Short mmCIF file of C-alpha atoms in Angstrom, two decimals:
data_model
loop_
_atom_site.label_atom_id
_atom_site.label_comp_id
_atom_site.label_asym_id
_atom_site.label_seq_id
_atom_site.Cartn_x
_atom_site.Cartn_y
_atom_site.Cartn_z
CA UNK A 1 -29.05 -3.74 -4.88
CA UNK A 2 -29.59 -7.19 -5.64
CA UNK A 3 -30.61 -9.57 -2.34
CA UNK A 4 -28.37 -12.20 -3.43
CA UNK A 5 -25.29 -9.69 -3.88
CA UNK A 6 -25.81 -7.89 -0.71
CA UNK A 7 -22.91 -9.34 2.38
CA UNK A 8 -23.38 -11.76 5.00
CA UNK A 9 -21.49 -10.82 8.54
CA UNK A 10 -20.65 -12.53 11.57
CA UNK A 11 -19.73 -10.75 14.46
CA UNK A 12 -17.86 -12.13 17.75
CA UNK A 13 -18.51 -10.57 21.12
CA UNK A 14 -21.46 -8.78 19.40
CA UNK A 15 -23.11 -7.55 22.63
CA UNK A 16 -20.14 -5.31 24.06
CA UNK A 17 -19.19 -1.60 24.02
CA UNK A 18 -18.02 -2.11 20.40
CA UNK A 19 -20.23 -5.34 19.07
CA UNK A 20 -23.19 -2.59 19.58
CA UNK A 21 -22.16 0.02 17.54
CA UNK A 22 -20.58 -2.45 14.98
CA UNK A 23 -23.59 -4.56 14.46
CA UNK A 24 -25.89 -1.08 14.56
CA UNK A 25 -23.51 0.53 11.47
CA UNK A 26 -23.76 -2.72 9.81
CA UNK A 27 -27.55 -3.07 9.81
CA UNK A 28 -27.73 0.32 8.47
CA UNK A 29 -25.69 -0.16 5.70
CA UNK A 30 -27.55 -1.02 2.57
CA UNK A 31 -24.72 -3.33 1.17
CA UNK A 32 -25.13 -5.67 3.71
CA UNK A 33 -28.16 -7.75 4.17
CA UNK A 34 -27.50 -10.12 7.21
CA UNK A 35 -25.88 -9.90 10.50
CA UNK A 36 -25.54 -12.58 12.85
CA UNK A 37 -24.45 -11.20 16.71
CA UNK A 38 -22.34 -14.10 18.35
CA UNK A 39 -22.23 -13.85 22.11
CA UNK A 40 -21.91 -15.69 25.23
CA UNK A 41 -25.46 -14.64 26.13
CA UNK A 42 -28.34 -13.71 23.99
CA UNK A 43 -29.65 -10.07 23.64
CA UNK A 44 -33.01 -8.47 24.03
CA UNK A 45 -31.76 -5.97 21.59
CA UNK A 46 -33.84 -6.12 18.51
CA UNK A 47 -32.38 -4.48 15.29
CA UNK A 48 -33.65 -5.33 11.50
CA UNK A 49 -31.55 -7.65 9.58
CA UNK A 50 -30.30 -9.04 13.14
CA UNK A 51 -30.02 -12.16 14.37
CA UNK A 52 -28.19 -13.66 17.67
CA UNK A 53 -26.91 -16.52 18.63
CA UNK A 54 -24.73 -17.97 21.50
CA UNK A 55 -21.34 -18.98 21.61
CA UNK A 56 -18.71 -19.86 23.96
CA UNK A 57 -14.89 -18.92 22.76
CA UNK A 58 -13.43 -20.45 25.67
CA UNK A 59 -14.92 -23.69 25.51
CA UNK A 60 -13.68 -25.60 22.78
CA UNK A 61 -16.59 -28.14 22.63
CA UNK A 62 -18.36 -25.06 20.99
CA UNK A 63 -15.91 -25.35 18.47
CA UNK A 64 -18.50 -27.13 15.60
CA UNK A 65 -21.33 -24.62 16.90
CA UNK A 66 -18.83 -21.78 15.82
CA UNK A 67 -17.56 -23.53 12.26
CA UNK A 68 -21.54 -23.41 11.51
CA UNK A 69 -22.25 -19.82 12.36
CA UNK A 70 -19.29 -18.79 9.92
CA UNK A 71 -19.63 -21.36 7.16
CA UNK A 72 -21.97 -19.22 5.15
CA UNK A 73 -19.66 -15.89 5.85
CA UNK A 74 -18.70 -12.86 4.00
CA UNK A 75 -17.00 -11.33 6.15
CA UNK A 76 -16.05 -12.39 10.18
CA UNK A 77 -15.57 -9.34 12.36
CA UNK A 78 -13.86 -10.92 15.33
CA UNK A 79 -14.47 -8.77 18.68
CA UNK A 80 -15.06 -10.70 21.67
CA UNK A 81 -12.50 -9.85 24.24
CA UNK A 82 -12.65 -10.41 28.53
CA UNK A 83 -10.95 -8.12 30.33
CA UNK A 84 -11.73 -9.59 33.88
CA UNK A 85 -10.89 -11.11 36.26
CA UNK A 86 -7.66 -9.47 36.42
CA UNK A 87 -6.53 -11.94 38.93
CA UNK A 88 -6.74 -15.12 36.90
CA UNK A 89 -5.51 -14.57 33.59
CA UNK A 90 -5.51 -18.20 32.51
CA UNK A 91 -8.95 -17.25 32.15
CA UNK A 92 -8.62 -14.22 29.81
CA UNK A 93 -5.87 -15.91 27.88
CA UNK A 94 -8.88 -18.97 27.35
CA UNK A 95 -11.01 -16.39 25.70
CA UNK A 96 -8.71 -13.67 24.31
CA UNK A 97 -6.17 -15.87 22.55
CA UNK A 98 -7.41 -20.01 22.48
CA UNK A 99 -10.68 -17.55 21.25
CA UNK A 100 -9.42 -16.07 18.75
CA UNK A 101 -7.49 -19.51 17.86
CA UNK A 102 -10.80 -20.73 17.14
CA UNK A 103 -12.11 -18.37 15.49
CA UNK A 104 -9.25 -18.19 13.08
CA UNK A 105 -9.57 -21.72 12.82
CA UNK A 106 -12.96 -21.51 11.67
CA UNK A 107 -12.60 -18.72 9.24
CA UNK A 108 -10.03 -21.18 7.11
CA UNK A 109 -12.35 -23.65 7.17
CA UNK A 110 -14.96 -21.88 5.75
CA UNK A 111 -13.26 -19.69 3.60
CA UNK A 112 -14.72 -16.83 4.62
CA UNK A 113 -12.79 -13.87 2.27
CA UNK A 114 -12.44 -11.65 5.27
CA UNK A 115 -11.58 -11.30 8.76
CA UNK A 116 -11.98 -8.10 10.72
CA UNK A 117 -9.95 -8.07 13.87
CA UNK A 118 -10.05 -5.59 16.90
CA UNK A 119 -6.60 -5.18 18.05
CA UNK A 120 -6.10 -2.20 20.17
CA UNK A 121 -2.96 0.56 20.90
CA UNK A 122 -1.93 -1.81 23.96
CA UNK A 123 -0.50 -3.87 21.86
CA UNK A 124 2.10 -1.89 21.00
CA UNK A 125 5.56 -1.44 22.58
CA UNK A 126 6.40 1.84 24.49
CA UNK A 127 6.36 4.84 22.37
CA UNK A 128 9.21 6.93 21.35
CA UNK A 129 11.25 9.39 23.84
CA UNK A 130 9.95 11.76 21.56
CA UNK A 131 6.60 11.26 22.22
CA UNK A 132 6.13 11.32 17.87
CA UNK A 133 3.33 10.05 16.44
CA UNK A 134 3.61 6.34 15.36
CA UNK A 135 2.53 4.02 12.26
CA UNK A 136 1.00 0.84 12.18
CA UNK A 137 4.71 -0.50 11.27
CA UNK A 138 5.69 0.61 15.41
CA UNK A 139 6.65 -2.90 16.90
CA UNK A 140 3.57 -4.78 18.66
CA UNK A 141 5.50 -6.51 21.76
CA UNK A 142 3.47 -4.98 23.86
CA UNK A 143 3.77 -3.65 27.69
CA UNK A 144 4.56 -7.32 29.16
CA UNK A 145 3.50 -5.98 32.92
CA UNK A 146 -0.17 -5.83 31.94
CA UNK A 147 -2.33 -9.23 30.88
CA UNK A 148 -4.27 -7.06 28.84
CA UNK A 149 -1.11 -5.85 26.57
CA UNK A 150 0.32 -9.41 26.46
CA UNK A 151 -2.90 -10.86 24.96
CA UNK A 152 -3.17 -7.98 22.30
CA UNK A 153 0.76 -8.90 21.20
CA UNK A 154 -0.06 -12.31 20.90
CA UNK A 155 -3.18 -11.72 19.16
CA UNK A 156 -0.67 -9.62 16.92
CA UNK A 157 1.24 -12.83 16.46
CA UNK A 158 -1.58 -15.04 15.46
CA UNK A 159 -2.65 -13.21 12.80
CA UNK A 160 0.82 -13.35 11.41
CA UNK A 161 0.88 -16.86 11.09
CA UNK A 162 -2.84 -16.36 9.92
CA UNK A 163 -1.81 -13.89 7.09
CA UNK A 164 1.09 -16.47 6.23
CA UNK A 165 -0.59 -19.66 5.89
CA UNK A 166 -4.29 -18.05 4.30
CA UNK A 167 -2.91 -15.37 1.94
CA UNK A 168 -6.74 -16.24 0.02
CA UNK A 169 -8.24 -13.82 3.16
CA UNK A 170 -7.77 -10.70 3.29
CA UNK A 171 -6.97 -10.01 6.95
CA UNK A 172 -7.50 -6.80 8.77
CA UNK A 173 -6.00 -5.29 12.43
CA UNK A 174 -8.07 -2.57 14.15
CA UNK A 175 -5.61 -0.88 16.55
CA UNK A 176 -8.27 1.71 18.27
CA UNK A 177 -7.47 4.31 21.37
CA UNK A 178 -9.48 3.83 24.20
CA UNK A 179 -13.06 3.95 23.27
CA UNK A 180 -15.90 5.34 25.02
CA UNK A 181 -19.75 6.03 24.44
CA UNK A 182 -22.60 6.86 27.14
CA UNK A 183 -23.84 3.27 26.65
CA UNK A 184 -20.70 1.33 27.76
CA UNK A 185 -20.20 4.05 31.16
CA UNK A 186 -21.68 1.30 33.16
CA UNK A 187 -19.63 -1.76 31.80
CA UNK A 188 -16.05 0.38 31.82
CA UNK A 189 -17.50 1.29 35.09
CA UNK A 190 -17.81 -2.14 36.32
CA UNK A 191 -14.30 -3.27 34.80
CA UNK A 192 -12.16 0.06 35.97
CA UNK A 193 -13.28 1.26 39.19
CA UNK A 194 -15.89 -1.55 40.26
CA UNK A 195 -19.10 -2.02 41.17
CA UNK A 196 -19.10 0.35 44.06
CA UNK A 197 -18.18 3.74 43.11
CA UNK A 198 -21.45 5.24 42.76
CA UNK A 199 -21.72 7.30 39.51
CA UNK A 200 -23.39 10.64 41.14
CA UNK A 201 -19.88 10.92 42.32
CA UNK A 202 -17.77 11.14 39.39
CA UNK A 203 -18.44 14.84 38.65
CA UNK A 204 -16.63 17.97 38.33
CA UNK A 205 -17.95 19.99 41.68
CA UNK A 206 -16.34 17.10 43.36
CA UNK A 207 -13.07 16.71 41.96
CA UNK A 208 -11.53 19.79 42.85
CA UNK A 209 -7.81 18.55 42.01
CA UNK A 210 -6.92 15.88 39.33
CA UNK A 211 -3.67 14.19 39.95
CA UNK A 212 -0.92 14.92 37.38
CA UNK A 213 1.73 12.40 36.48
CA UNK A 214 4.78 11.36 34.15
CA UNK A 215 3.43 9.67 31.33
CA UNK A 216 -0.45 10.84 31.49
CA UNK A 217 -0.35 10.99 27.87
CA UNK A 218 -3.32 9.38 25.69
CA UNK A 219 -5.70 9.32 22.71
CA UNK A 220 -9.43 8.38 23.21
CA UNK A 221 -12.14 7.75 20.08
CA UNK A 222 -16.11 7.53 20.40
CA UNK A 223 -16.92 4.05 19.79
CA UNK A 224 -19.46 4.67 16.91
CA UNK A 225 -16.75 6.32 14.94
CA UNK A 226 -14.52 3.41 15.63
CA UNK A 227 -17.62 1.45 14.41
CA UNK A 228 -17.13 3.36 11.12
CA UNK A 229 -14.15 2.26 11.04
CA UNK A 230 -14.99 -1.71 11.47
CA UNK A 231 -17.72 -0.96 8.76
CA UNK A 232 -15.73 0.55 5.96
CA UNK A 233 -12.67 -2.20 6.44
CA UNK A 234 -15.41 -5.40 5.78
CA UNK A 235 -16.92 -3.38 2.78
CA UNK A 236 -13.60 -2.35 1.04
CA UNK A 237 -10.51 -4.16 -0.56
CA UNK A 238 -8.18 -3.34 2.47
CA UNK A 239 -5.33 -5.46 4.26
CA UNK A 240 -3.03 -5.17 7.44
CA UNK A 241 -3.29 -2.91 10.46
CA UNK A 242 -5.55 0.27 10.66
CA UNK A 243 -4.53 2.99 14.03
CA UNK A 244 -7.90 4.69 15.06
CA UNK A 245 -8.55 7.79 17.34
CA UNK A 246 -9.79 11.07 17.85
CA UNK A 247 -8.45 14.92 17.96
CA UNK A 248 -6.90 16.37 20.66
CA UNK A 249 -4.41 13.71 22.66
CA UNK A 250 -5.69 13.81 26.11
CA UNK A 251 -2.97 14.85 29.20
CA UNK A 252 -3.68 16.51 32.55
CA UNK A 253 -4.38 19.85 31.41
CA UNK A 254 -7.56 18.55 29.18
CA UNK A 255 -9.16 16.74 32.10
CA UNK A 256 -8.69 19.24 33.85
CA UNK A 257 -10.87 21.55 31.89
CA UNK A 258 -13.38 18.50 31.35
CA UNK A 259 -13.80 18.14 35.12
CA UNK A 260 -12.91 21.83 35.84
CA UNK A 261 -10.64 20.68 38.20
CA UNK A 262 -6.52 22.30 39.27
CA UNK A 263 -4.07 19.21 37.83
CA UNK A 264 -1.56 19.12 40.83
CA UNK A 265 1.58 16.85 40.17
CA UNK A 266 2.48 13.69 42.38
CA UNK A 267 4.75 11.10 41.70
CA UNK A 268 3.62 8.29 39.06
CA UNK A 269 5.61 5.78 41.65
CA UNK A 270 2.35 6.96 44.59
CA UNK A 271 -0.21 6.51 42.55
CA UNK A 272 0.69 2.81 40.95
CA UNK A 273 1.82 2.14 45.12
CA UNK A 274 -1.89 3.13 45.81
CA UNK A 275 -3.87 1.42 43.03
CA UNK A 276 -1.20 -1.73 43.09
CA UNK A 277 -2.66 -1.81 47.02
CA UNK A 278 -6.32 -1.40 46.28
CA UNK A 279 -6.18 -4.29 43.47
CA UNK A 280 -4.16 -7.27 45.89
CA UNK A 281 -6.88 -6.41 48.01
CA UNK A 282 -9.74 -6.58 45.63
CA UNK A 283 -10.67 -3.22 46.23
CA UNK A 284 -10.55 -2.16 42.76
CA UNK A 285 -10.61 -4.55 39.56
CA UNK A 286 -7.76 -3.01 37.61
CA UNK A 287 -4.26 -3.80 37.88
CA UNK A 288 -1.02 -1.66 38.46
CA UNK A 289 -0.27 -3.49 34.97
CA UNK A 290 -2.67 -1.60 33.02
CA UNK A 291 -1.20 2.04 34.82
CA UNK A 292 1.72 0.73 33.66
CA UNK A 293 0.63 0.14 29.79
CA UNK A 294 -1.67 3.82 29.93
CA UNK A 295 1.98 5.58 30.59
CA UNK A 296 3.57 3.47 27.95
CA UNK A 297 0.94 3.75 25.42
CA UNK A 298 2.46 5.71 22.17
CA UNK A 299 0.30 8.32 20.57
CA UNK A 300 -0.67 6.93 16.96
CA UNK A 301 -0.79 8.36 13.40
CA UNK A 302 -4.29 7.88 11.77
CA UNK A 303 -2.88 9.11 8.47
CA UNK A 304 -3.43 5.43 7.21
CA UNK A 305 -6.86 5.10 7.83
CA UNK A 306 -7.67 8.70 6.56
CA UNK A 307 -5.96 7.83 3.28
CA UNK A 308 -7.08 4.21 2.58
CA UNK A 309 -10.45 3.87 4.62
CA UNK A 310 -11.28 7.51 3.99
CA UNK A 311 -12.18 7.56 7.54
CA UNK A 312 -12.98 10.52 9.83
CA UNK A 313 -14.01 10.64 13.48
CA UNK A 314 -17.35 12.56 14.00
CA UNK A 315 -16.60 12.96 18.00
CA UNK A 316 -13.61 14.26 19.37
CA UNK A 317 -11.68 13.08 22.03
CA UNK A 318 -13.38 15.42 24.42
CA UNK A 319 -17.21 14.65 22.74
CA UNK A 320 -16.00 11.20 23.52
CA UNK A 321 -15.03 11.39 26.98
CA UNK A 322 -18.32 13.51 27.64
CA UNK A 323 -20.43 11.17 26.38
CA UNK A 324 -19.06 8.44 28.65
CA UNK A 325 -19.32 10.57 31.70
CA UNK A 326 -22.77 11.58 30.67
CA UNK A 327 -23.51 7.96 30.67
CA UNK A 328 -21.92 6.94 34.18
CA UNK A 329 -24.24 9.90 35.85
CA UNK A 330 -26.81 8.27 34.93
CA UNK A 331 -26.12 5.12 34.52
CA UNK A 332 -26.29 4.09 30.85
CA UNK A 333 -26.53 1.07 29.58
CA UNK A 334 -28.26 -1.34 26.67
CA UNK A 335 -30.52 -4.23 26.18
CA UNK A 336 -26.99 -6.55 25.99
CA UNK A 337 -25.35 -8.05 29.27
CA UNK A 338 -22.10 -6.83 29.21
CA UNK A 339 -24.07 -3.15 28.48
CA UNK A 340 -26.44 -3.82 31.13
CA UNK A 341 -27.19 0.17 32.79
CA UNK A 342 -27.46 1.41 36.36
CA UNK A 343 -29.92 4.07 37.98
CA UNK A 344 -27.94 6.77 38.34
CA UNK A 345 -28.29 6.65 42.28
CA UNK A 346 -26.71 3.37 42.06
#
């Protein structure tokens, strides 16, 4: 392929759980000659065709350092995303949505022909009674409870008046399941449970019941196959919203078998009480809110991306989940920040 053909990418929040895998499938892919990793903190990962830079979302006097990065731009694939501190989310909303503000901002500018997106399944509104599989056309309102779900609906939002005022890009929405690989244990780790629940505990001989409640319904996807996803959307002639996960929906009765473990019902209301308690008093860094939003989530129909991005998860749900608690044994990580591992003794 000619040099001068081949695509020029940016990517936003480059050195996360899903920058890694998105900037490793598009190095590999021989259509694309450049990438350039935006994050808040500069790498020692090293991958051909590679190059980082820092960048600050939430600080709008790195608004001209941004409009550079992206003026040469094929294609903007727009990740970055803070999920702490749970207990200020004017600081969240500064990254998550002024962010992406910026970024969009940016992208018009430069009329860069595409913009990539990572939306997510929280931002959609509670699922059918039913429990039915939903399309991308399922209302994105959001679960308005959880800071996380709030800043994926209004993300939803932006891009509409994005879409609406720059018809000349072509616009895409990611909306992935909950995405795990045995590099990111240590970060979801870190943002889930904290910093110290050691990771020789989280296994099977130890969890001899798993708590079963109303609601413990959810789909999960290995984040390489999500980065298949990202990878196909920049290189073909696709617009809108895109669900993503993996085969089978996970409930009670799968984790049990992953963690061999007897699922024994209590009542959704103890649980949130419990975790609700543990989070006012810092004990653990996620919110009742996002309980809330995992027994809201609805499942999602794939059938879109199958069709249009002729996409197909590798992993399973299960592969997926095994992988990432693989990774928190022993403490996984990357050569990123965000990915940064832990012995497993830790």
């Amino acid at each position: 392929m000619n040099p001068s053909t081949r695509l020029r990418v940016v990517v936003t929040g480059a050195t996360g759980n899903v920058g890694t895998s998105v900037v490793r499938a598009l190095a590999r892919e021989e259509q694309v000659g450049s990438v350039l990793g935006l994050a808040r903190r500069l790498p020692e990962l090293r991958l051909p065709g590679v190059e980082w830079a820092t960048v600050d979302l939430s600080d709008d006097g790195d608004e001209p350092r941004l409009a550079r990065y992206v003026a040469d731009a094929d294609a903007v694939v727009h990740l970055a995303w803070r999920f702490q501190p749970t207990h200020d989310p004017v600081t969240t909303w500064h990254t998550n949505v002024l962010g992406t503000l910026r970024v969009c901002a940016a992208v018009a500018e430069a009329h860069v022909p595409a913009l990539v997106c990572a939306s997510s399944v929280g931002a959609y509104s509670p699922g059918p009674e039913s429990g039915a599989p939903v399309s991308e056309a399922w209302p994105t309102d959001g679960w308005p409870g959880a800071a996380y779900s709030r800043e994926k609906a209004y993300l939803e939002r932006v891009l509409d008046t994005f879409e609406r005022d720059h018809p000349q890009t072509r616009v895409v929405r990611m909306r992935p399941a909950f995405l795990f690989k045995e590099e990111s244990a240590s970060e979801q780790r870190r943002i889930f449970a904290g910093r110290f629940l050691p990771g020789q505990l989280v296994r099977p001989d130890l969890l001899p019941v798993l708590p079963e409640f109303d609601g413990l319904r959810f789909q999960v996807l290995h984040t390489d196959d999500a980065a298949d996803a990202y990878l196909r959307a920049v290189l073909r002639d696709v617009r809108g919203p895109f669900n993503l996960a993996a085969e089978p929906v996970v409930d009670a009765a799968l984790l049990g078998e992953l963690f061999d473990a007897r699922p024994v019902r209590v009542p959704a209301g103890a649980v949130r009480g419990a975790l609700a308690a543990a989070w006012h008093l810092r004990l653990a860094p996620a919110s009742p809110g996002l309980f809330d939003l995992l027994r809201h989530t609805p499942v999602m129909s794939v059938a879109r991306a199958r069709e249009e991005l002729e996409w197909t998860p590798r992993a399973t749900s299960v592969e997926a989940l095994e992988a990432f608690l693989r990774g928190v044994r022993s403490g996984a990580g990357d050569d990123t920040a965000p990915l940064a591992g832990r012995r497993a003794a830790a």
